[in-house]
Coordinates of C-alpha atoms in Angstrom, one line a residue:
X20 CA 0.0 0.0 0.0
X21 CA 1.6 3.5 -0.8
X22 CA 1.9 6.1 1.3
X23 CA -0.5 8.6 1.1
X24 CA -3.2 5.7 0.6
X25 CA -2.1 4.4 4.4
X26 CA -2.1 8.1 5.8
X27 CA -5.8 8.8 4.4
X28 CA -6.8 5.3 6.2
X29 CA -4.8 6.1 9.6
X30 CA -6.7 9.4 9.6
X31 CA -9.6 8.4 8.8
X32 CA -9.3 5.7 12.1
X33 CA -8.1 8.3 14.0
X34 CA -11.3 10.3 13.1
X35 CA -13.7 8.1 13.8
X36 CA -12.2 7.0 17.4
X37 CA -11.8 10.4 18.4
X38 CA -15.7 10.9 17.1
X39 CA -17.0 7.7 19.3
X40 CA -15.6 9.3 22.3
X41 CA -11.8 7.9 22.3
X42 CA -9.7 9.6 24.7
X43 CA -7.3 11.1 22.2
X44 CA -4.1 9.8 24.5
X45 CA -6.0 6.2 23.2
X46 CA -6.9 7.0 20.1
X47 CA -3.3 7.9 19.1
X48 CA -1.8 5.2 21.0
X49 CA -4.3 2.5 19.6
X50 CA -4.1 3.9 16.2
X51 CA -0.1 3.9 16.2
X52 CA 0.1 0.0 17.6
X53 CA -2.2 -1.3 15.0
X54 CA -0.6 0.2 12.1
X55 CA 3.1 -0.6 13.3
X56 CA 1.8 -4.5 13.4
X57 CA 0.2 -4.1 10.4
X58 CA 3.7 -2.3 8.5
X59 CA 6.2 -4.4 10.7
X60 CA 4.8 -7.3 12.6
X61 CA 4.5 -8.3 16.4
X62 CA 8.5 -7.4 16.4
X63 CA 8.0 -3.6 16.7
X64 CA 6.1 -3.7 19.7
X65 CA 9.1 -3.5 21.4
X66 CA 10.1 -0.2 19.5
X67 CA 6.4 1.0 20.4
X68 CA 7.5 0.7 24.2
X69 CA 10.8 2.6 23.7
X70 CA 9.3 5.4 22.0
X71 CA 6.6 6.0 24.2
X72 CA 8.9 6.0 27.3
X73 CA 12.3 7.3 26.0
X74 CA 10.2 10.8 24.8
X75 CA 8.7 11.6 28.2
X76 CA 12.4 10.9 29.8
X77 CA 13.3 14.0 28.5
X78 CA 14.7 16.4 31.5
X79 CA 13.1 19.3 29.4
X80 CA 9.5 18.2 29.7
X81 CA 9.8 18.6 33.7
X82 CA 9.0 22.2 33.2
X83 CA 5.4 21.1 32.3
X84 CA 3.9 19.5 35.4
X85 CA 5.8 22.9 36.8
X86 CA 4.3 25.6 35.0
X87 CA 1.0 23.3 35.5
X88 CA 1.1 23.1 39.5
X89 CA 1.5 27.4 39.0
X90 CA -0.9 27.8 37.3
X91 CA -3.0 25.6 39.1
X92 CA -2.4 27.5 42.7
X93 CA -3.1 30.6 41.0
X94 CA -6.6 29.2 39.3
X95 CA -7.7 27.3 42.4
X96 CA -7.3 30.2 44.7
X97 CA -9.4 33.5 44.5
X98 CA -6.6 35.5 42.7
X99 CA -8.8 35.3 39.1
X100 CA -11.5 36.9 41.3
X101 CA -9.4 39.9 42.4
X102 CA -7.8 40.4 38.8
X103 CA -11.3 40.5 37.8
X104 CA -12.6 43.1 40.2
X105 CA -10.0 45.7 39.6
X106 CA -10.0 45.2 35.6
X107 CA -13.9 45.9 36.3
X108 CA -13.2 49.1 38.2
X109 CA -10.5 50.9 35.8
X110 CA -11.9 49.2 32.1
X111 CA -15.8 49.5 33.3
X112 CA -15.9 53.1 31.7
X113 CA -15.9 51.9 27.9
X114 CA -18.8 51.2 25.8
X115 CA -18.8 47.2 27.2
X116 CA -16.7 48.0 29.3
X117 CA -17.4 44.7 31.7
X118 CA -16.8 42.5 28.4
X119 CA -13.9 44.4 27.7
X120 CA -12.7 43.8 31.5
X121 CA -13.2 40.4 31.0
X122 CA -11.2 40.0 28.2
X123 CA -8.3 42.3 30.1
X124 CA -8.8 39.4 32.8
X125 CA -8.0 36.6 30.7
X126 CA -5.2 38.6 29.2
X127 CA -3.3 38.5 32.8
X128 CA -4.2 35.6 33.9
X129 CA -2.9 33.7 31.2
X130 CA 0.2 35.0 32.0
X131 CA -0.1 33.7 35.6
X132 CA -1.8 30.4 34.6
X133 CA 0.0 29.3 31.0
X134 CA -3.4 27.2 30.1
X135 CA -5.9 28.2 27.9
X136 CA -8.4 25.8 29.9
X137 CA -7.4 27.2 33.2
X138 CA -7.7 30.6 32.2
X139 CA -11.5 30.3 30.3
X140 CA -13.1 28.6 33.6
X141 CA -11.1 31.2 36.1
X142 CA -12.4 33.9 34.7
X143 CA -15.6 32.5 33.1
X144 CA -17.0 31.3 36.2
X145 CA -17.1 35.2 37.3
X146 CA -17.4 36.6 34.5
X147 CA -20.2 35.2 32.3
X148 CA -22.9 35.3 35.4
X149 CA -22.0 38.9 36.1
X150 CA -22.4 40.0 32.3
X151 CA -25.5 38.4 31.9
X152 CA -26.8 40.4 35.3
X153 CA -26.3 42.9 33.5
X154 CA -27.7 42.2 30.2
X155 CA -25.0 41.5 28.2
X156 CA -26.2 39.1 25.0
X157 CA -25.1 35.1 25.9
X158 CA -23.1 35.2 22.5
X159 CA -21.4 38.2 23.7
X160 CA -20.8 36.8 27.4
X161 CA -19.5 33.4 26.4
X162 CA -17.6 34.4 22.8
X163 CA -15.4 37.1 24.9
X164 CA -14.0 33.9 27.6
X165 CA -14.0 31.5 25.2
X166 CA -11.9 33.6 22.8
X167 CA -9.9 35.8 26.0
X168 CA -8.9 31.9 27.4
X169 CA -7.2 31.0 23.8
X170 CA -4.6 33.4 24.7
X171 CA -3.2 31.1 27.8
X172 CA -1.2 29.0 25.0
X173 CA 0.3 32.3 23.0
X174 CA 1.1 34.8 26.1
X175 CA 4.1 33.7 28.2
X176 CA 4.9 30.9 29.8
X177 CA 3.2 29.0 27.8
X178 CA 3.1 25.1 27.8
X179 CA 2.8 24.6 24.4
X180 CA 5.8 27.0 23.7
X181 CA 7.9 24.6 25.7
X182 CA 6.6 21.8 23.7
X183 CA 7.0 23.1 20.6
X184 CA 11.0 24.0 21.9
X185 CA 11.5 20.8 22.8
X186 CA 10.1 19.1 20.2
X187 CA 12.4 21.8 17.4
X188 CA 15.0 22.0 19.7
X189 CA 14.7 26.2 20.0
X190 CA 15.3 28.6 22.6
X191 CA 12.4 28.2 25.0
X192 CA 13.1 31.9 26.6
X193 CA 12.9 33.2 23.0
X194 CA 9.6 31.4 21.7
X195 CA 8.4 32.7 25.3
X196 CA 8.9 37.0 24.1
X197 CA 8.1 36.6 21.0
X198 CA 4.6 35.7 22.2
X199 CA 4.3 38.9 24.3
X200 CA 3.8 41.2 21.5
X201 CA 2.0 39.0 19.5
X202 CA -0.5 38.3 22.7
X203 CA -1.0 41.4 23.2
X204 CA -2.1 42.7 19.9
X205 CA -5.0 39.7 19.9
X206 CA -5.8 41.2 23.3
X207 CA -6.3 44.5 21.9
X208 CA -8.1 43.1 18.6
X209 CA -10.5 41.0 20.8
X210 CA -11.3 44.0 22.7
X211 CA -11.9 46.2 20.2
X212 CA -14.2 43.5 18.4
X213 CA -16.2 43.2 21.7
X214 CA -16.8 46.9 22.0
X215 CA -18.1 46.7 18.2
X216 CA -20.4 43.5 19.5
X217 CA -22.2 45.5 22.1
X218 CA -22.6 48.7 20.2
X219 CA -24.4 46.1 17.5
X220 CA -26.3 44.6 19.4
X221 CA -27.9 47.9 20.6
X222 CA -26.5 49.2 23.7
X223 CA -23.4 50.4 25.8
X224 CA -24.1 48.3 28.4
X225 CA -21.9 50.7 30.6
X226 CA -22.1 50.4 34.0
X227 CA -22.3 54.7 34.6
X228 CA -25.5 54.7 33.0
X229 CA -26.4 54.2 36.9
X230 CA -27.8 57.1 38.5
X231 CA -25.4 59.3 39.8
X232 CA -26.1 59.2 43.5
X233 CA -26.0 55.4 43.6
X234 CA -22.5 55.7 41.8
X235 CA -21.3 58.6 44.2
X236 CA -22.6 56.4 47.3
X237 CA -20.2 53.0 46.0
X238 CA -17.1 54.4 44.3
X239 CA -15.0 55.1 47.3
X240 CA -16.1 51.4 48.6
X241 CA -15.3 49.8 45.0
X242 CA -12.3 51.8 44.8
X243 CA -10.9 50.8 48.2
X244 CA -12.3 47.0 48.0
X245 CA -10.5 46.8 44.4
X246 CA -7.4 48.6 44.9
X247 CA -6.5 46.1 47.8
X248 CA -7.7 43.1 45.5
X249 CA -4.9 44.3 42.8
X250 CA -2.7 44.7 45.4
X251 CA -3.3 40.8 46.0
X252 CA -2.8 39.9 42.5
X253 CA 1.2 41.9 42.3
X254 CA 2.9 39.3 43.8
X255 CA 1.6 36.9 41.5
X256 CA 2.5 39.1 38.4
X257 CA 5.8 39.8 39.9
X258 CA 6.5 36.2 40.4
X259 CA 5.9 35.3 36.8
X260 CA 8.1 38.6 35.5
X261 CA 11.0 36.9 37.6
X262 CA 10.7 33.5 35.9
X263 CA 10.8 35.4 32.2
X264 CA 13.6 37.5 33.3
X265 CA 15.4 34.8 34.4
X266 CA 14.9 32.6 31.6
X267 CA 15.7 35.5 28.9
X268 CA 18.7 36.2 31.2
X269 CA 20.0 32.9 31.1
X270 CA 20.1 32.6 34.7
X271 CA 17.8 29.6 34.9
X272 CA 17.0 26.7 32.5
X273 CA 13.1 26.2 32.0
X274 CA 12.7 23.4 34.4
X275 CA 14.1 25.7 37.1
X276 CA 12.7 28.6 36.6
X277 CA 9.6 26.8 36.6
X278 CA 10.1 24.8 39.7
X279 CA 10.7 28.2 41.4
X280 CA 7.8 29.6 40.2
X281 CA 5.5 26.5 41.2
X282 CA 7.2 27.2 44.8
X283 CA 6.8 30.5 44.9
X284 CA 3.0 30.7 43.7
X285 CA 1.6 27.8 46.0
X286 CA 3.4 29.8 49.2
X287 CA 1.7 32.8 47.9
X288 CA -1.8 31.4 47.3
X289 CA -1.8 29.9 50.8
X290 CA 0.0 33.0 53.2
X291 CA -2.5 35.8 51.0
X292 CA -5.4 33.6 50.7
X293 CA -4.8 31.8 54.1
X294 CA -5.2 28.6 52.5
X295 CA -3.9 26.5 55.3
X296 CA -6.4 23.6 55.2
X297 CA -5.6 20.7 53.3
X298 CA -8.3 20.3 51.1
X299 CA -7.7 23.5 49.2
X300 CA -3.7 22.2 48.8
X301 CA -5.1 18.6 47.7
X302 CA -7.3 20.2 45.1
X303 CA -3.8 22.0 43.6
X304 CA -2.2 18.7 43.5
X305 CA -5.3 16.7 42.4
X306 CA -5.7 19.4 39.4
X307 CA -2.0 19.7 38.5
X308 CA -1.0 15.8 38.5
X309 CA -4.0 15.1 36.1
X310 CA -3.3 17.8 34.0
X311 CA 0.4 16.6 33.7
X312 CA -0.5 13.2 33.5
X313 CA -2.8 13.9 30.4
X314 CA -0.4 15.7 28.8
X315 CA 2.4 13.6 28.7
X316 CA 0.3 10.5 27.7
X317 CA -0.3 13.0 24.9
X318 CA 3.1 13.8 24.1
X319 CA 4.0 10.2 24.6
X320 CA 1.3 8.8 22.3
X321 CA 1.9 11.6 19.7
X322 CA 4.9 10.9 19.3
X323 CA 4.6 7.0 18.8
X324 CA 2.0 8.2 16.2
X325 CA 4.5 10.6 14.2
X326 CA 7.4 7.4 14.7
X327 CA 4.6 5.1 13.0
X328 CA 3.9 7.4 10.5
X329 CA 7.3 8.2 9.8
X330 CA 8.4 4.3 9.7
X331 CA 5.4 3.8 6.9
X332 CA 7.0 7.6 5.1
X333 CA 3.8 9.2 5.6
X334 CA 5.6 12.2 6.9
X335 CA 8.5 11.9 4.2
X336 CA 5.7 11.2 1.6
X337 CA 3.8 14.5 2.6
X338 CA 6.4 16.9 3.9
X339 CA 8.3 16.0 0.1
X340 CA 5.0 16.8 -1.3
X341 CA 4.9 20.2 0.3
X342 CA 8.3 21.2 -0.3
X343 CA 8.2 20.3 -3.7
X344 CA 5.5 22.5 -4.7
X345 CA 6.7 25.2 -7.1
X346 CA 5.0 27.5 -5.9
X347 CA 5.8 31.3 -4.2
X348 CA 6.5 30.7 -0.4
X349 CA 3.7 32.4 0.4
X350 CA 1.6 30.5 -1.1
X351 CA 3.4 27.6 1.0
X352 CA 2.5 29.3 4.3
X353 CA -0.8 29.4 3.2
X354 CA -1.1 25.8 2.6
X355 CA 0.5 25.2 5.9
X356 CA -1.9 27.6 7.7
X357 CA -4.3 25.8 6.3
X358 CA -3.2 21.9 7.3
X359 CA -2.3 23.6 10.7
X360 CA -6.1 24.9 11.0
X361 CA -7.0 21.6 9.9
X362 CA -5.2 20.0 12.4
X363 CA -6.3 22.1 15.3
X364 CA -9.9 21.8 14.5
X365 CA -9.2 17.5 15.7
X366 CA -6.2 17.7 17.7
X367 CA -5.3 19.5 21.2
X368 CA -2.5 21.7 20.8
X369 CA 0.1 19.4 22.6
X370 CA -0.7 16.7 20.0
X371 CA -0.3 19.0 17.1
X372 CA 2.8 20.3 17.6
X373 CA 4.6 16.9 18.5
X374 CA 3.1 15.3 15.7
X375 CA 3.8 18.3 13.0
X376 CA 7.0 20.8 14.4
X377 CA 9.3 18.7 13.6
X378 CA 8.3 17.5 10.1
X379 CA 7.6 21.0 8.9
X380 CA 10.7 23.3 10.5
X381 CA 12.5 22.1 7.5
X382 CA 10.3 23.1 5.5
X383 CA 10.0 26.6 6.9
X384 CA 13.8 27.3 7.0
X385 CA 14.3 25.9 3.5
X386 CA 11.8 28.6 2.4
X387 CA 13.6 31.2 4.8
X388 CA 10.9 31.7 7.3
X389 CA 11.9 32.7 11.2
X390 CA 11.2 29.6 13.3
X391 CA 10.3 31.7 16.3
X392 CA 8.1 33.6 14.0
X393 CA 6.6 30.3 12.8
X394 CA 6.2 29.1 16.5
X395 CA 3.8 32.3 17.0
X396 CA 2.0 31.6 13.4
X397 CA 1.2 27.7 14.6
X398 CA -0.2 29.0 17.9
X399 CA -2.7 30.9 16.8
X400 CA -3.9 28.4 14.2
X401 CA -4.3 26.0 17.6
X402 CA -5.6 28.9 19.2
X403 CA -8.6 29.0 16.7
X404 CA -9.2 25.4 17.0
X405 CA -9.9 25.9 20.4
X406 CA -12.9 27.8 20.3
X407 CA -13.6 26.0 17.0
X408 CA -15.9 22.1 16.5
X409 CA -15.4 19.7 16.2
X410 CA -13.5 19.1 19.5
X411 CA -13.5 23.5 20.4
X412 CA -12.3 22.6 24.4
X413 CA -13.0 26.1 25.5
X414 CA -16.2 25.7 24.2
X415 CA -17.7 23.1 26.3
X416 CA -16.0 24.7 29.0
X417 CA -18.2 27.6 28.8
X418 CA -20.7 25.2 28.1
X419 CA -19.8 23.7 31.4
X420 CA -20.2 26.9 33.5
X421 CA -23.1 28.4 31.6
X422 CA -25.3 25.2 30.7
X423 CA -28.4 26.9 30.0
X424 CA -26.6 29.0 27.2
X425 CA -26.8 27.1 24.3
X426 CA -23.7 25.8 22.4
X427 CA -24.9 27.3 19.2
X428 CA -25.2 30.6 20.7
X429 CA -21.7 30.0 22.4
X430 CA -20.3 28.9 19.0
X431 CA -22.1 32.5 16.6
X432 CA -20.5 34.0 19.8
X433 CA -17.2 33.1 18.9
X434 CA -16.6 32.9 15.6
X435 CA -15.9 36.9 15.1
X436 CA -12.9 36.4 17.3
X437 CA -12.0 33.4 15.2
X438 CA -11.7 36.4 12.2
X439 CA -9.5 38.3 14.5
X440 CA -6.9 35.4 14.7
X441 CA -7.2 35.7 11.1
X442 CA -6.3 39.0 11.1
X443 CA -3.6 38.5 13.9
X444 CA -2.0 36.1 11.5
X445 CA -2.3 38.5 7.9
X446 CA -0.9 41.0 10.3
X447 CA 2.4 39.0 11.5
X448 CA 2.8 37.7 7.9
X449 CA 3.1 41.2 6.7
X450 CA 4.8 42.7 9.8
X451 CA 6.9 39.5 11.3
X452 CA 9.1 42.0 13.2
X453 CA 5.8 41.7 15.7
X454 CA 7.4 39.1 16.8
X455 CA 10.6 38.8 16.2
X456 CA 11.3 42.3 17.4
X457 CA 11.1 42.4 21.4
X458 CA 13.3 39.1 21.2
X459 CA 16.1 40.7 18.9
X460 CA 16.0 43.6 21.7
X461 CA 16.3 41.4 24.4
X462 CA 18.3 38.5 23.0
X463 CA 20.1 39.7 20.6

């Protein structure tokens, strides 16, 4: 059987397993071990074994369950709910000004949480109730999370940026800055898009339109209340600027930096929060050793997948394919863009970028694209396919903490901001120096 013919029928397996419900850990791994027996025999099960244990030895990939206990002390204590207050306080005073805040919130915490999961029910769980008080439309109130949480995996540290480091053997302090920028300017574009949102749907939705002697009677209490809550959050945010400077220093590797940082944010969440009992503690640990376990199955699975695919020369087959297309290198990026989109609409992040990085950096340096530019680009293609069916994770999130809003009206909610990645990307293809700039400052 040729190539291509076996990669269409290992996809379409891995399609319809992931569709019955497969955990995707499974349906890689199950997917992977039947087509290695079927290309090599009962032999290769013992390369199966080494792969899937020899990739997860890597020392690099300690940083993960790191980063993961960080962000999980800062998402399972009430930090989210004091970003979220103060944003309300200083953003309220624009047109949707509570969306807006909301999409400010997600912003910041995705730099103290590094998951796009994490950072979508943190700030959702807050944030969606309150804007529908306040009649916000449901597409408007669960569109603004969904799309605010994507931004956990861009803005740094980000997981998947250490993945996709690992995995292309890149400077993990670079890939982290030249997502700052990059972050930001989504930030900005979903917030401007939100403010367009409310106006359309036929009001400010400010919160001044109160009467002026109920405003006058609260604004020294909200100021006071939400000046100390910031004032909670600083340590957090100061915490996080001393792993990036660390790591863009060289002073630390990744995997120190980031056990640091775990330290430093689970003493933090327990001495400002008082979080002394156990149960609280338990719950951190609980979250961040399933969160770690899933992900390295992932990673393990993933990468058994790309070594079967690679053993049959699917990849080889396909990434030839690409590179031999005489065509302009734009139009290459485009096709990429578009595999990549393809991918993310089936495929968690994590799986994507084991699976793919690897096989298309040549490709991208042979047609004289920036890798750490590229790193951005395939980000935001898994960012869409996170708020995207058929798998769309921060979807049935918000689903999750806003069951009586339907999915569809979750899903017409987001799709504007899926037009804003769009943009994001046009913008970095014409401008790379969005990204590439703050880390030729920093790094040289």
């Amino acid at each position: 059987m040729d190539p291509i013919t076996m990669g269409i029928i290992v996809a379409i397996a891995l399609i319809v397993l992931m569709a019955i419900g497969t955990p995707i850990a499974f349906a890689l791994g199950g997917v992977s071990l039947i087509a290695l027996i079927y290309d090599r025999g009962l032999p290769e099960l013992t390369y199966f074994g080494e792969t899937f244990f020899d990739r997860i030895a890597e020392f690099g990939f300690v940083a993960i369950p790191m980063f993961i206990l960080m962000g999980a002390a800062v998402a399972s204590s009430p930090t989210g709910r004091d970003l979220y207050r103060s944003l309300d306080l200083w953003m309220g005073r624009l047109p949707g000004g509570l969306a807006v805040s909301n999409i400010g919130a997600c912003t910041i915490f995705s730099a103290l949480s590094g998951s796009s999961p994490a950072t979508c029910a943190a700030i959702g769980k807050m944030g969606i109730p309150e804007m529908r008080n306040r009649g916000y439309p449901d597409g408007v109130a669960a569109g603004c999370i969904a799309a605010g949480g994507t931004l956990g995996i861009l803005i740094p540290p980000s997981v998947t940026m250490i993945i996709y480091g690992i995995s292309t053997e890149t400077s993990i302090g670079r890939l982290f800055i030249a997502g700052v920028i990059p972050g930001l300017m989504l930030s900005g574009l979903f917030m401007i898009w939100t403010m367009v949102a409310c106006h359309l749907a036929g009001g400010h939705y400010n919160p001044l339109a109160r009467t002026a002697e109920k405003m006058a009677q609260n604004i020294k209490a909200n100021v006071d209340s939400n000046v100390k809550a910031m004032m909670r959050v600083l340590p957090f945010l100061a915490v996080v600027g001393c792993i990036l400077f660390a790591l863009y220093g060289g002073v630390a590797t990744p995997s120190e930096a980031a056990g640091v940082g775990a330290f430093l944010c689970l003493a933090l969440a327990i001495l400002i929060y008082r979080m002394w009992q156990v149960g609280p503690i338990k719950l951190i640990m609980r979250d961040s050793l399933r969160e770690s376990v899933m992900i390295m199955i992932i990673i393990a699975t993933a990468e058994v997948f790309a070594y079967a695919l690679s053993s049959m020369f699917i990849t080889q087959t396909v990434a030839a394919a690409i590179a031999d297309l005489e065509v302009n290198r734009w139009v290459l990026m485009g096709v990429i863009n578009l595999f990549l989109l393809v991918a993310g609409f089936f495929l968690p992040p994590v799986a994507v970028i084991v699976m793919t990085a690897p096989i298309l950096l040549p490709i991208i340096l042979a047609a004289d694209f920036d890798p750490y530019w590229f790193a951005v680009i395939l980000t935001i293609n898994l960012e869409i396919g996170l708020i995207t069916p058929p798998v769309g994770l921060n979807l049935f999130i918000i689903k999750g903490i806003a069951p009586d809003i339907s999915l569809r009206d979750i899903l017409m909610g987001s799709l504007p901001y899926v037009m804003c990645m769009v943009l994001g990307i046009i913008l970095l293809c014409f401008f790379p120096g969005i990204a590439l700039w703050l880390p030729n400052l920093v790094m040289g």
